[in-house]
Amino acid sequence: MSDFSGELTRPMAEADQVEKSMLSGTGMSIPWLRKQMETVETGGKKEKDFAKTTSACLGLIQEALLKHQWEKAAEYMHSYFQILEDSDAGKRQAAPEIIWRLGSEILYYHPKSNVETFSTFADRMKNIGVMNYLKSVLLLLQISLQHALYLLHHGMLEDANRSLSQAETWRYGEKSSSQDILINLVQAYKGLLQYYAWSKKKMELSKLDEEDYAYGTATQNMRSHSWKTSVNLSALIQIPGVWDPFVKSYVEMLEFYGDQDGAREVLTNYAYDEKFPSNPNAHVYLYNFLKREKAPKEKLISVLKILYQIVPSHKLMLEFHRILRNSDKEEHHKLGLEVLFAILDFAGCTKNITAWKYLAKYLKQILMGNHLAWVQDEWRSRKNWWPSFHFSYFWAKNDWTEDKALACEKALVAGILLGKGCRYFRYVSKQGHQGLKKKMKRMNRAVKSYSIVDP
Amino acid sequence: YNVLNVKEFKERCTQCAAVSWGLTDEGKYYCTSCHNVTEISKEVINTGDIPNTKIQAINRGLKRKRKLEKGWDWYVCEGFQCILCQQAEALKTLGVGPELKNEVLHNFWKRYLQKSKQAYCKNPIYTSRRKAVVLEENLSHSDWESEPELLSDFSFPFVESGAESQSDVNTQKSFPVIKASQSETASVCSGSLDGVEYSRRKEKGIVKMTMPRTLAFCYLSLLWQRETITLSDLLRFVEEDHIPYINSFQHFPEEMKLYGRDKGIFAIESWPDYEDIYKKTIEVATFLDLPRFPDITEDCYLHPNILCMKYLMEVNLPDEMHNLTCQVVKLTGIGEVDFLTFDPIAKMAKTVKYDVQAVAIIIVVLKLLFLLDDNLEWSLSNLAEKHNEKNKEDNPWFDFRKWYQVMKRTVDEKKQKWEEARAKYIWKSEKPVYHSSIDKSVVYKRREMVVSLQKQFSTLVDSTPTVGKKSPSSFQFSWSEEDTDRTCFHGHSLQGILKKKDQSLTTKNSLYWLSTQKFCKRY
């Protein structure tokens, strides 16, 4: 009790002495206390009803947005605009950004809104930002970028380009890192737009004949686009971040013009530079590039190994397993088993028949090769939970009804790992006895030979 | 000066046939009752009769130099007078008798002007040297008489007929003499002549006029007239925009420009608070040296017997409870004339919070009937429910639980609507008010922005019109026996909770205080 009262008396330091003495005695919270405490928070000055209105209004807008009630949100927004005229300079200052975020959200989803309404709103907010330019450069950049993305979304590439070009002109004072990033983003999106233009030209070009008179100009056009693109994109992708679409486009262009080294450098940087956030896609891009280049197996393995560490359930893992399986090195074979087990650790992959097929086959292969220890290694950390995760009676029934082939593969694995007495194996054998006698016989034989469980 | 001259002009107005004239800026006569402007101008005949300062005042070009906008010269007090006029008109629209505006409020206001002017001229401790100089200058030129010109040119006289009585002339002469308080720097300015000085003014013993105090004046007038509007009703009407308060300055005459320091005086951004207005009512009444108010007798609306009935109906409680409230009133003596009537001169100037008191009495009665210990009221409700089940044809016994459920739902709904209305309230006036010449253009631009944004978003709002501006009513809730959707408890009987004792009825519940070891000494 005494601790509690201490906590309450602390913020009360400035409040009435009477109340303080009342409080310390009982340590109880009294309802009217709250009003006093609110007063203390605002520094003694009672909050004006205007401020209460705007903060309540803001709450209602946010609630309406969460509930996807766009019309209601617009209604409250109508009342909220008065915050731009707040006598409190601090609130006035912060208002444009809040209004932009909420307003753009509403206009993005509202059924009666269209590109024109959104653009009008964006332009108005830019005007407000310009009115207070010195403090609003970041906001201006944000608005322009979002506006451009919205236009892109609706297929209005030229307007988007215009908005981005306008944004490029907004720069003020010392370069701040946040400003830098936004400007780089703006330029990168411009680059992306140029990439689209280049891409279109490429398609047109593919329809033309080399003898065609237009071929030469087309090629030249493409060249100029690509140059612009590279200038814009390369700046951005040097900054740590996740830039998938930009990187992909850039690399595509580089490859088209035969600049393999350039492409490789970009992708390697993107995947391996420690300053960049961990991004599985970076490794996927690099892997695919190396595959196209027909790089040596060692290289492919090293790239996929990192991907395996980041996302063991990635769909490329099956391919990874195949590469490992076909390798000469024993350590790769061991890794191949690891990878397979790891895939099936994930709930999303439990019905992947290829994975189960591979596992069944590979287990036999491994055990034939006298590597029981490897299997035991993998099984040790899984034997507590895999049985109920994969091989429960429920799953047996479920799998058999849905996909008999899957059930058989799983049964084989279950038999090997858990012995032929396990529920899954027994159920499938019994069920399969009717129609798939031959298969069952094979299964039985395999389990008999390979099961790691002593009979 | 003006009064003498306009009295000479005895023509009847061509439009309304009244004989009551004022002078416009250009010196043309205009009818103060219908505002018809004539082409007849007042010629200054003998300049020898008129002191220099009066000619200056007539010309009016003098003060324009430092103003940011062309317009009339006006004092802050005139602004408040204008607002009080608007408020009084609104009260008339609500059904209050015209005497409130023409006589009661008008007299209170005159009295205020008299009381507040005393400090301006006779107090030698008056603040700045500059003001003293001005004072001396003005006193020597007896500039007082120029003031009435300013007042009477405005088309909002209190009294409808427009003819100012002699006593009014005296009052008008009592306007503050300080004129030249326009600050040199452009950053501190005001549309009114004394806005800057007014906001700085701090004299002991003088009650300075503020926006909340306008409501104190209104309430005092209502109380004097014993009208059927309580303080909480008044404040609710203000919040519902039936009585001008927020942005009331927007209805000033076009020529009365408001900016700079005036903003802090007139552009209020909070709703009035009951406790605050209550205190100010006493403060103003004391300052005005008002005598004992007209008696609040048993037939007055504000008497607890009547108010309790009103609230009982409003909160859907049985009419039979009225008997009990009257008994409580009698037992506690709070229905006595001397207790209820406001007497500012009395040692402990107080006025009863009529509305709060009436509701308190109802709660006391509920406690007498139901104890409200979170136990008895529910068991009594069970009894009532059982009885009502068995006797469907009879008049039902009042079931506290049912009442609570019905009432709580209704109150919650209303509360939610009220909170939403508060959250959506538009505070900022249509015409922006700026602080100085520096920010004037910015303020106007901002307003333009806000208006255009509002316009854009209003097209996105659901066009089905929600309930428009509610017509004002003193009842926030109304219940009727015919309404089948909502139970009306007015006619329900208290039979289940009363019992016969000799000739009269008494409550079945005999307790009142919830069990405590001892009473809290502090309260």
Short mmCIF file of C-alpha atoms in Angstrom, two decimals, chain A residues 192 233 237 241-254 263 266-267 270 276 282 285:
data_model
loop_
_atom_site.label_atom_id
_atom_site.label_comp_id
_atom_site.label_asym_id
_atom_site.label_seq_id
_atom_site.Cartn_x
_atom_site.Cartn_y
_atom_site.Cartn_z
CA LEU A 192 12.10 3.09 -62.55
CA LEU A 233 19.16 3.89 -59.79
CA ILE A 237 21.13 1.11 -54.37
CA GLY A 241 18.05 -0.66 -47.79
CA VAL A 242 15.62 -2.98 -49.45
CA TRP A 243 15.40 -2.00 -53.11
CA ASP A 244 14.20 -5.13 -54.84
CA PRO A 245 12.32 -3.68 -57.80
CA PHE A 246 15.07 -1.19 -58.51
CA VAL A 247 17.80 -3.76 -58.36
CA LYS A 248 15.94 -6.17 -60.59
CA SER A 249 15.32 -3.56 -63.26
CA TYR A 250 18.84 -2.29 -63.13
CA VAL A 251 20.33 -5.74 -63.45
CA GLU A 252 18.03 -6.62 -66.32
CA MET A 253 19.27 -3.62 -68.21
CA LEU A 254 22.90 -4.38 -67.47
CA ALA A 263 25.43 -6.97 -62.94
CA VAL A 266 25.52 -5.00 -58.11
CA LEU A 267 23.96 -8.29 -57.05
CA TYR A 270 23.23 -6.20 -52.60
CA PHE A 276 22.37 -3.83 -45.98
CA ALA A 282 18.91 -10.51 -52.70
CA TYR A 285 18.44 -12.73 -57.43
#
